[in-house]
Coordinates of C-alpha atoms in Angstrom, one line a residue:
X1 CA 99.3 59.4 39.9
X2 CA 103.3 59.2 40.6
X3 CA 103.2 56.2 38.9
X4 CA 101.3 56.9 35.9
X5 CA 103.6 60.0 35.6
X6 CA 106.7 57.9 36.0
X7 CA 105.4 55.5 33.4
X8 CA 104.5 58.7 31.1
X9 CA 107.8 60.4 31.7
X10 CA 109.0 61.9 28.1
X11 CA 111.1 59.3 26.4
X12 CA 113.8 61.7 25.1
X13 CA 114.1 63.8 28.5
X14 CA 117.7 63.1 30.6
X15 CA 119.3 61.6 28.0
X16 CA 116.9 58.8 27.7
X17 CA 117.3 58.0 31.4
X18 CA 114.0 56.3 33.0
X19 CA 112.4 58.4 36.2
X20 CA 112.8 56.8 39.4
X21 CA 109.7 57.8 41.8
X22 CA 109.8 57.5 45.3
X23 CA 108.0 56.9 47.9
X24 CA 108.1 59.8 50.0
X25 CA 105.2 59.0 51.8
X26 CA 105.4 58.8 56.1
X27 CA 102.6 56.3 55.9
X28 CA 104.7 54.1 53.6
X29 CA 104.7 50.4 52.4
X30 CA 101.5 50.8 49.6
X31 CA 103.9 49.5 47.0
X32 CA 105.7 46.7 48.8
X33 CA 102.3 45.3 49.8
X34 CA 100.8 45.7 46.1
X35 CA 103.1 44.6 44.5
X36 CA 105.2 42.0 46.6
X37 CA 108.2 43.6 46.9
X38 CA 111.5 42.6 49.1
X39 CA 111.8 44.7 52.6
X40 CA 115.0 45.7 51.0
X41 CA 116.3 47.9 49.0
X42 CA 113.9 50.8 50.6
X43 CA 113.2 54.3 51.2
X44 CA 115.3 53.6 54.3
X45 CA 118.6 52.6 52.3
X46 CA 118.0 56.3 50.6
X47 CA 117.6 57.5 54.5
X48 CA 120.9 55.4 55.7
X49 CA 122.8 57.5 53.4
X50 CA 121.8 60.6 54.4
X51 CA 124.8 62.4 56.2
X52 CA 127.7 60.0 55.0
X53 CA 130.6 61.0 52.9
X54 CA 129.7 59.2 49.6
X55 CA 126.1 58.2 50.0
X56 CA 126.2 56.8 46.4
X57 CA 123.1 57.2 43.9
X58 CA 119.7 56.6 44.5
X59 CA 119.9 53.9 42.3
X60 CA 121.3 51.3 44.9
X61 CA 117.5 51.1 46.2
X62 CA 115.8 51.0 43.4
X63 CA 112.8 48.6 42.3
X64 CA 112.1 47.6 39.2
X65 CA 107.9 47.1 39.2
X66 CA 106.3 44.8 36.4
X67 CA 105.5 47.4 34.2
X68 CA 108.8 48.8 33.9
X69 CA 108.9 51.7 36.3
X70 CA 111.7 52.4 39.1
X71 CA 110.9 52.8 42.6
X72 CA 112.1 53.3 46.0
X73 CA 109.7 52.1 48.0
X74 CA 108.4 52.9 51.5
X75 CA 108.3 50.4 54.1
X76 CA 105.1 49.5 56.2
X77 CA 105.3 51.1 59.7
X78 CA 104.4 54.7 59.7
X79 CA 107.7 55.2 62.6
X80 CA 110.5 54.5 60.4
X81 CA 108.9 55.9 57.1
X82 CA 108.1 58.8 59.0
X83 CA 112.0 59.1 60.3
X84 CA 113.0 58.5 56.6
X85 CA 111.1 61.3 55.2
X86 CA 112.3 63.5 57.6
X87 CA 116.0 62.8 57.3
X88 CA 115.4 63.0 53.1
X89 CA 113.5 66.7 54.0
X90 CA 117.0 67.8 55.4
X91 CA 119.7 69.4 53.5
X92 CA 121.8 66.3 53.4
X93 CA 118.4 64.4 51.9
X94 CA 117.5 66.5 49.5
X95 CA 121.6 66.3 48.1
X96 CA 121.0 62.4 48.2
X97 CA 117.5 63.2 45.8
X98 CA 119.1 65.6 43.4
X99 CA 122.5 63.7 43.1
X100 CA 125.9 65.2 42.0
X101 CA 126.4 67.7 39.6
X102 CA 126.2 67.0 36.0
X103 CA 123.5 63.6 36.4
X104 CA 121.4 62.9 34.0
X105 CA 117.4 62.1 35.7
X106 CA 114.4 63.1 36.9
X107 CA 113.3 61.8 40.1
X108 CA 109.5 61.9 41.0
X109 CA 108.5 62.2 45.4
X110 CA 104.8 60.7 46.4
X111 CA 105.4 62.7 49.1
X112 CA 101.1 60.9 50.4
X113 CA 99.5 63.8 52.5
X114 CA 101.0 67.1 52.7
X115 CA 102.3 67.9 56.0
X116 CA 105.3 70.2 57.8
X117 CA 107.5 67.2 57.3
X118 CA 107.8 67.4 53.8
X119 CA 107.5 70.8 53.1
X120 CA 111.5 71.7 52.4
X121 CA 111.0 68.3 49.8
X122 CA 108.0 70.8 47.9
X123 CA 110.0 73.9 48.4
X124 CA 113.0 72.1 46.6
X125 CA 111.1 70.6 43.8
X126 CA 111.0 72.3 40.7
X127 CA 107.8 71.1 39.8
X128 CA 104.8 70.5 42.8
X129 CA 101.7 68.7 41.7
X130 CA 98.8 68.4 43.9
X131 CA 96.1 65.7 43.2
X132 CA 92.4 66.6 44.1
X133 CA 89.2 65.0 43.4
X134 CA 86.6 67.5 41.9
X135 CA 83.4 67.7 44.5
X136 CA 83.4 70.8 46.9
X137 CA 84.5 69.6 49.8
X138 CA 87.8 68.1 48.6
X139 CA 88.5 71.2 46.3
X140 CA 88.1 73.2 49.4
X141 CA 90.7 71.2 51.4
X142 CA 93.3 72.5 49.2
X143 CA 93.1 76.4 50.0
X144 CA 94.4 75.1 53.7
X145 CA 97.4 73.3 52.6
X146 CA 99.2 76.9 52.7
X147 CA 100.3 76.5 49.2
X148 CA 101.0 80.2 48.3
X149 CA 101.1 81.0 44.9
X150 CA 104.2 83.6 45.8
X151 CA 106.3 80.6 47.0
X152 CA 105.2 78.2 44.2
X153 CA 105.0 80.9 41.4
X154 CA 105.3 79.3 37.8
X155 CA 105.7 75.2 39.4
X156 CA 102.3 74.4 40.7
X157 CA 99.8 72.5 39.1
X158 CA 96.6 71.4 40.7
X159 CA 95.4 67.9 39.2
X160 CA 91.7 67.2 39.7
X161 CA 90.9 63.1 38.9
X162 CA 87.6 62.4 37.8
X163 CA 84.2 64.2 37.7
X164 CA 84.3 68.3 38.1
X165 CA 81.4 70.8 37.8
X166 CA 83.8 73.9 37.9
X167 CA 85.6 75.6 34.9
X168 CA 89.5 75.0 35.6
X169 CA 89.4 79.4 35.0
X170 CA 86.8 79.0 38.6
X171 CA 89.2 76.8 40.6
X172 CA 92.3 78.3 39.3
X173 CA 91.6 82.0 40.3
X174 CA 89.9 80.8 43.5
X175 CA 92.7 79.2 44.8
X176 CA 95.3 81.2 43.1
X177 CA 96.9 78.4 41.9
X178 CA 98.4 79.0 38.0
X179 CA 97.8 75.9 36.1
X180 CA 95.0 73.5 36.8
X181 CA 94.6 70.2 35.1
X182 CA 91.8 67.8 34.7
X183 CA 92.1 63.8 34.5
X184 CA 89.7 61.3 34.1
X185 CA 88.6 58.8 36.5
X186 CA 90.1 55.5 34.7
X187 CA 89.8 52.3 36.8
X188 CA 91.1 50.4 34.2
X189 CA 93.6 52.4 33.6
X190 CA 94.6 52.0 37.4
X191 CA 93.8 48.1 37.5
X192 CA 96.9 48.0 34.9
X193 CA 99.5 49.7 37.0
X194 CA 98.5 47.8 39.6
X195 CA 99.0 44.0 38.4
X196 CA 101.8 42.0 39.8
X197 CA 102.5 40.4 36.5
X198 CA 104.8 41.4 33.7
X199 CA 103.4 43.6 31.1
X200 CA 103.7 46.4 28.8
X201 CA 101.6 49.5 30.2
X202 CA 100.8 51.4 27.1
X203 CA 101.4 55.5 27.0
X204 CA 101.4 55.8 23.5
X205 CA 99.8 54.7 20.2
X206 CA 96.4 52.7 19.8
X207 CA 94.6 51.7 22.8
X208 CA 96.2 53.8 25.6
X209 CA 93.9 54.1 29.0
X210 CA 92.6 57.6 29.0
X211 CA 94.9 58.3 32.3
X212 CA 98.1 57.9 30.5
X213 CA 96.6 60.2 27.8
X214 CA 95.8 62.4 30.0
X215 CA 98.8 62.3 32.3
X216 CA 101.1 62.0 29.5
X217 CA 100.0 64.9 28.5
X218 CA 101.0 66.4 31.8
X219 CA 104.4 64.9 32.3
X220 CA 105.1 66.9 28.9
X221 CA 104.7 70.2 30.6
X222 CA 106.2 69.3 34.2
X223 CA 108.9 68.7 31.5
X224 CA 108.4 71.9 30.1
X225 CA 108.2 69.8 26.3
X226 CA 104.4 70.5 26.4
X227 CA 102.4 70.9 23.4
X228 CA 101.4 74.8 22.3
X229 CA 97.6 75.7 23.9
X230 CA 95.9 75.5 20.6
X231 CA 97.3 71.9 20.7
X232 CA 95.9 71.2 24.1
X233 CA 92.6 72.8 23.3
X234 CA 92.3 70.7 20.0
X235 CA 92.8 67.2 22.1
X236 CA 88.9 66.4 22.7
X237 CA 88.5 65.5 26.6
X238 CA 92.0 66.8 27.3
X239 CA 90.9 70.0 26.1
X240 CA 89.9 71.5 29.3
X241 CA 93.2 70.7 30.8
X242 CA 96.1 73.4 31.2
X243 CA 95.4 76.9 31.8
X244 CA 96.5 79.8 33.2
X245 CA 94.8 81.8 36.2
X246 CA 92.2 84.3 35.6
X247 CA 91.9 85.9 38.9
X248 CA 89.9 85.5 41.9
X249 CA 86.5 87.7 41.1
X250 CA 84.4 86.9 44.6
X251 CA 84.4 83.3 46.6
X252 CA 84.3 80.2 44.5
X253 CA 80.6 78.7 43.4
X254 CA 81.2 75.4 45.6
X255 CA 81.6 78.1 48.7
X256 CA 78.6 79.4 48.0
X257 CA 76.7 76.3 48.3

């Protein structure tokens, strides 16, 4: 999902300046493995910094992946990507994430699981996305994340992937979450991001996979560049996408079951 949203990240945003997503993730290493990459630069470089002086840009541990995105990725061990994670969730971290004043880009956190670790990394973000798949049990699991819509007012978006038998209006008022998202299950779409060899990942024009429709879609309103509601509505399968809460009128249909 990061990726795809990296990858779909609004061309004219920061200047023309690519996203860099990292790798937030305690469990760490998925994209070293996948994709091969050198134990160094990592998410522990970013972590190393924390605390000194100068800790320079984010940049310095950066990855280019063969599709053209920038990462800083984790390293396997779940000890020292845990310890990274925390040390980017402290004060000093988070001023390593945002960078100095006045520079241009938008950095993107997998932050994996939510835990108590990485909750000052949410509360700093302007925009949180959480990704769900749509049965009962996993849409559940999100009302005990402690996700409160007071401290997340106007910059949380739930994104369910793949089938869904609830009306976005059901899950959004349930859960009190504002804007609620659907994208399609796309293996193909995942296969390509997922390739070790060079390519062009297509987010626009003929031929896009239907997750970087729908997700480029998405990066347009984290961006706040999104297209008008009629517009959404009009966009077939995308259609069902963003809307706004309508209020929690008795316990959700896949409670009751």
């Amino acid at each position: 999902m990061s990726l795809a949203l990296a990858a779909a990240w609004p061309r004219e945003a920061d200047v023309g300046v690519r996203p860099v997503m990292v790798e937030a993730d305690g469990s760490g290493g998925d994209l070293m493995m996948r994709f091969g990459l050198p134990s160094a630069p990592s998410l522990l470089d970013v972590a190393a910094a924390v605390g000194k002086p100068h800790p320079g840009s984010l940049l310095g541990a950066v990855s280019e992946l063969p599709f053209g995105v920038r990462v800083v990725a984790a390293v396997p061990g779940r000890r020292p990507c845990t310890e990274a994670v925390r040390l980017l969730a402290s004060e000093g971290g988070r001023g390593v994430l945002l960078g100095e004043e006045g520079v241009q880009g938008t950095v993107l956190l997998d932050v994996g699981r939510i835990g108590s670790e990485v909750e000052p990394l949410l509360r700093a973000a302007h925009q949180v996305v959480l990704v769900a798949r749509g049965g009962a049990e996993s849409l559940t699991h999100v009302s005990t994340y402690g996700l409160g819509a007071e401290a997340f007012a106007g910059r949380l978006t739930l994104a369910v992937v793949g089938p869904c038998p609830y009306p976005a209006e059901e899950i959004a008022g349930a859960l009190g979450i504002e804007r609620v998202v659907f994208l399609p299950w796309d293996a193909k779409g995942v296969a390509a991001m997922s390739r070790r060899r060079r390519g062009v990942l297509r987010t626009t024009g003929f031929r896009v996979p239907p997750l970087m429709t729908a997700v480029r879609l998405l990066a347009r309103q984290l961006d706040g560049r999104g297209e008008s509601q009629a517009e959404v509505q009009a966009d077939g399968h995308i259609g069902r996408g963003l809307v706004p809460a309508m209020g929690d009128e008795g316990r959700p249909s896949w409670a009751r079951r």
